Coordinates of C-alpha atoms in Angstrom, one line a residue:
M7 CA 15.1 -120.4 55.6
C8 CA 16.4 -117.4 57.5
N9 CA 19.9 -118.9 57.8
E10 CA 20.6 -118.9 54.0
N11 CA 22.7 -115.8 53.9
Q12 CA 26.1 -117.4 53.2
L13 CA 28.1 -116.2 50.2
S14 CA 30.2 -119.4 50.0
Q15 CA 30.0 -123.1 50.7
I16 CA 31.9 -126.4 50.1
C17 CA 31.2 -128.3 46.9
R18 CA 30.6 -132.1 46.8
C19 CA 34.1 -132.3 45.2
G20 CA 35.6 -130.5 48.2
G21 CA 36.3 -127.3 46.4
E22 CA 35.0 -123.9 47.5
M23 CA 31.8 -122.6 45.9
T24 CA 31.4 -118.9 45.8
I25 CA 28.3 -116.9 44.9
H26 CA 27.9 -115.4 41.4
I27 CA 25.1 -113.8 39.5
H28 CA 24.3 -116.1 36.6
T29 CA 22.0 -116.3 33.6
L30 CA 20.2 -119.7 33.5
I31 CA 18.7 -121.1 30.3
Y32 CA 15.3 -122.9 30.7
K33 CA 14.1 -125.3 28.0
A34 CA 16.8 -123.9 25.6
K35 CA 14.5 -121.0 25.0
V36 CA 14.3 -118.7 28.0
K37 CA 17.2 -116.7 29.5
I38 CA 16.6 -116.0 33.2
A39 CA 19.2 -113.3 34.1
G40 CA 20.3 -112.3 37.6
V41 CA 20.1 -115.6 39.4
P42 CA 22.4 -116.0 42.4
V43 CA 24.2 -119.3 42.1
F44 CA 27.1 -121.0 43.9
M45 CA 29.8 -122.0 41.5
C46 CA 32.7 -124.3 42.4
R47 CA 36.2 -123.0 41.6
S48 CA 37.5 -126.6 41.1
C49 CA 34.9 -128.6 39.2
F50 CA 32.8 -125.7 37.9
H51 CA 29.6 -127.3 39.2
Y52 CA 26.9 -124.7 39.9
E53 CA 23.6 -124.6 41.7
P54 CA 21.1 -121.9 42.6
H55 CA 21.6 -120.3 46.0
P56 CA 19.2 -121.9 48.6
A57 CA 17.6 -118.5 49.3
V58 CA 16.3 -118.3 45.7
K59 CA 15.4 -121.9 45.0
R60 CA 11.7 -121.6 46.0
D61 CA 11.1 -118.4 43.9
L62 CA 13.1 -119.9 41.0
S63 CA 10.9 -123.0 41.1
L64 CA 7.8 -120.8 41.1
V65 CA 9.1 -118.9 38.0
I66 CA 9.8 -122.2 36.2
Q67 CA 6.3 -123.4 37.0
E68 CA 4.8 -120.2 35.7
L69 CA 6.8 -120.6 32.5
G70 CA 5.4 -124.1 31.9
S71 CA 6.5 -126.6 29.4
E72 CA 6.0 -124.3 26.4
P73 CA 7.3 -120.9 27.6
Q74 CA 6.1 -117.9 25.7
R75 CA 8.8 -115.4 26.9
N76 CA 12.4 -115.5 25.7
S77 CA 14.1 -113.7 28.6
F78 CA 13.5 -111.8 31.8
S79 CA 15.4 -110.7 35.0
F80 CA 15.0 -112.9 38.0
A81 CA 16.2 -109.9 40.1
E82 CA 12.8 -108.3 39.3
R83 CA 11.1 -111.3 40.9
N84 CA 13.3 -111.8 44.0
E85 CA 14.3 -109.0 46.4
W86 CA 17.4 -110.7 47.6
A87 CA 18.6 -111.4 44.0
S88 CA 17.9 -107.7 43.2
V89 CA 20.1 -106.5 46.1
L90 CA 22.9 -109.0 45.2
N91 CA 22.7 -108.0 41.5
D92 CA 23.0 -104.3 42.3
T93 CA 25.8 -105.0 44.8
F94 CA 27.8 -107.1 42.4
T95 CA 27.5 -104.5 39.7
M96 CA 29.1 -101.9 41.9
F97 CA 31.6 -104.3 43.7
K98 CA 33.3 -105.8 40.6
D99 CA 36.6 -103.9 40.8
E100 CA 36.7 -102.9 44.4
E101 CA 38.7 -104.3 47.2
G102 CA 37.0 -105.2 50.5
D103 CA 34.7 -107.6 52.2
L104 CA 31.9 -108.7 49.9
E105 CA 29.8 -110.0 52.8
Q106 CA 30.0 -106.6 54.5
V107 CA 29.1 -104.8 51.3
V108 CA 26.1 -107.1 50.8
Q109 CA 24.9 -106.6 54.3
E110 CA 25.1 -102.8 54.0
A111 CA 23.2 -103.0 50.7
M112 CA 20.5 -105.1 52.4
G113 CA 20.3 -102.6 55.2
D114 CA 19.9 -99.8 52.7
R115 CA 17.1 -101.7 50.8
I116 CA 15.3 -102.5 54.1
D117 CA 15.4 -98.8 55.0
L118 CA 14.0 -97.9 51.6
L119 CA 11.2 -100.5 51.9
L120 CA 10.3 -99.3 55.4
D121 CA 9.9 -95.8 54.1
L122 CA 7.7 -97.0 51.3
F123 CA 5.7 -99.1 53.8
Q124 CA 5.0 -96.0 55.8
I125 CA 3.8 -94.2 52.6
A126 CA 1.6 -97.2 51.6
A127 CA 0.1 -97.4 55.1
A128 CA -0.6 -93.7 55.1
A129 CA -2.3 -94.1 51.7
A130 CA -4.4 -97.0 53.2
D131 CA -3.4 -99.3 50.3
P132 CA -3.5 -102.9 51.6
E133 CA -2.3 -104.4 48.4
W134 CA 0.8 -102.1 48.3
T135 CA 1.5 -102.6 52.0
G136 CA 1.2 -106.4 51.5
E137 CA 3.7 -106.4 48.6
I138 CA 6.2 -104.3 50.6
E139 CA 5.8 -106.5 53.7
S140 CA 6.5 -109.6 51.6
R141 CA 9.6 -108.0 50.1
L142 CA 10.8 -106.9 53.6
L143 CA 10.4 -110.4 55.0
K144 CA 12.6 -111.9 52.3
L145 CA 15.4 -109.5 53.2
I146 CA 15.0 -109.6 56.9
C147 CA 15.7 -113.3 56.9
H148 CA 19.1 -112.6 55.3
T149 CA 20.1 -110.0 57.9
A150 CA 18.6 -111.6 61.1
S151 CA 21.6 -113.9 61.8
K152 CA 24.1 -111.1 61.2
V153 CA 22.5 -108.8 63.9
S154 CA 22.9 -111.2 66.7

């Protein structure tokens, strides 16, 4: 799972798929905003990024067959989606290497979470430290292969 940091891939049609932040509609009722997806520039096929498929599946299971909510942000449920969403919002009109900007944003978020982890540990709050640890692990997987 830790090698799922790519921002592009090849589609089944042979075209290039690039990452986008997309709003998915579930059961024609629920808008799930802020989902990282790959979209093909040739055939317009799209699919959720491998790094978020598990969390997206869990969200869909929680919604059930008769969802009560009508919209929510996936970026609030997935740390990597949150970093991408924030990065894409700032990156829209800028020139530069998107991959580098995303990696820098992930490094900044990891630094922030490490600071919060120290505060939570000093407060002896095991629930808070557990939550932060979980969030850190999801981001560290996306940066591990870039460090080596």
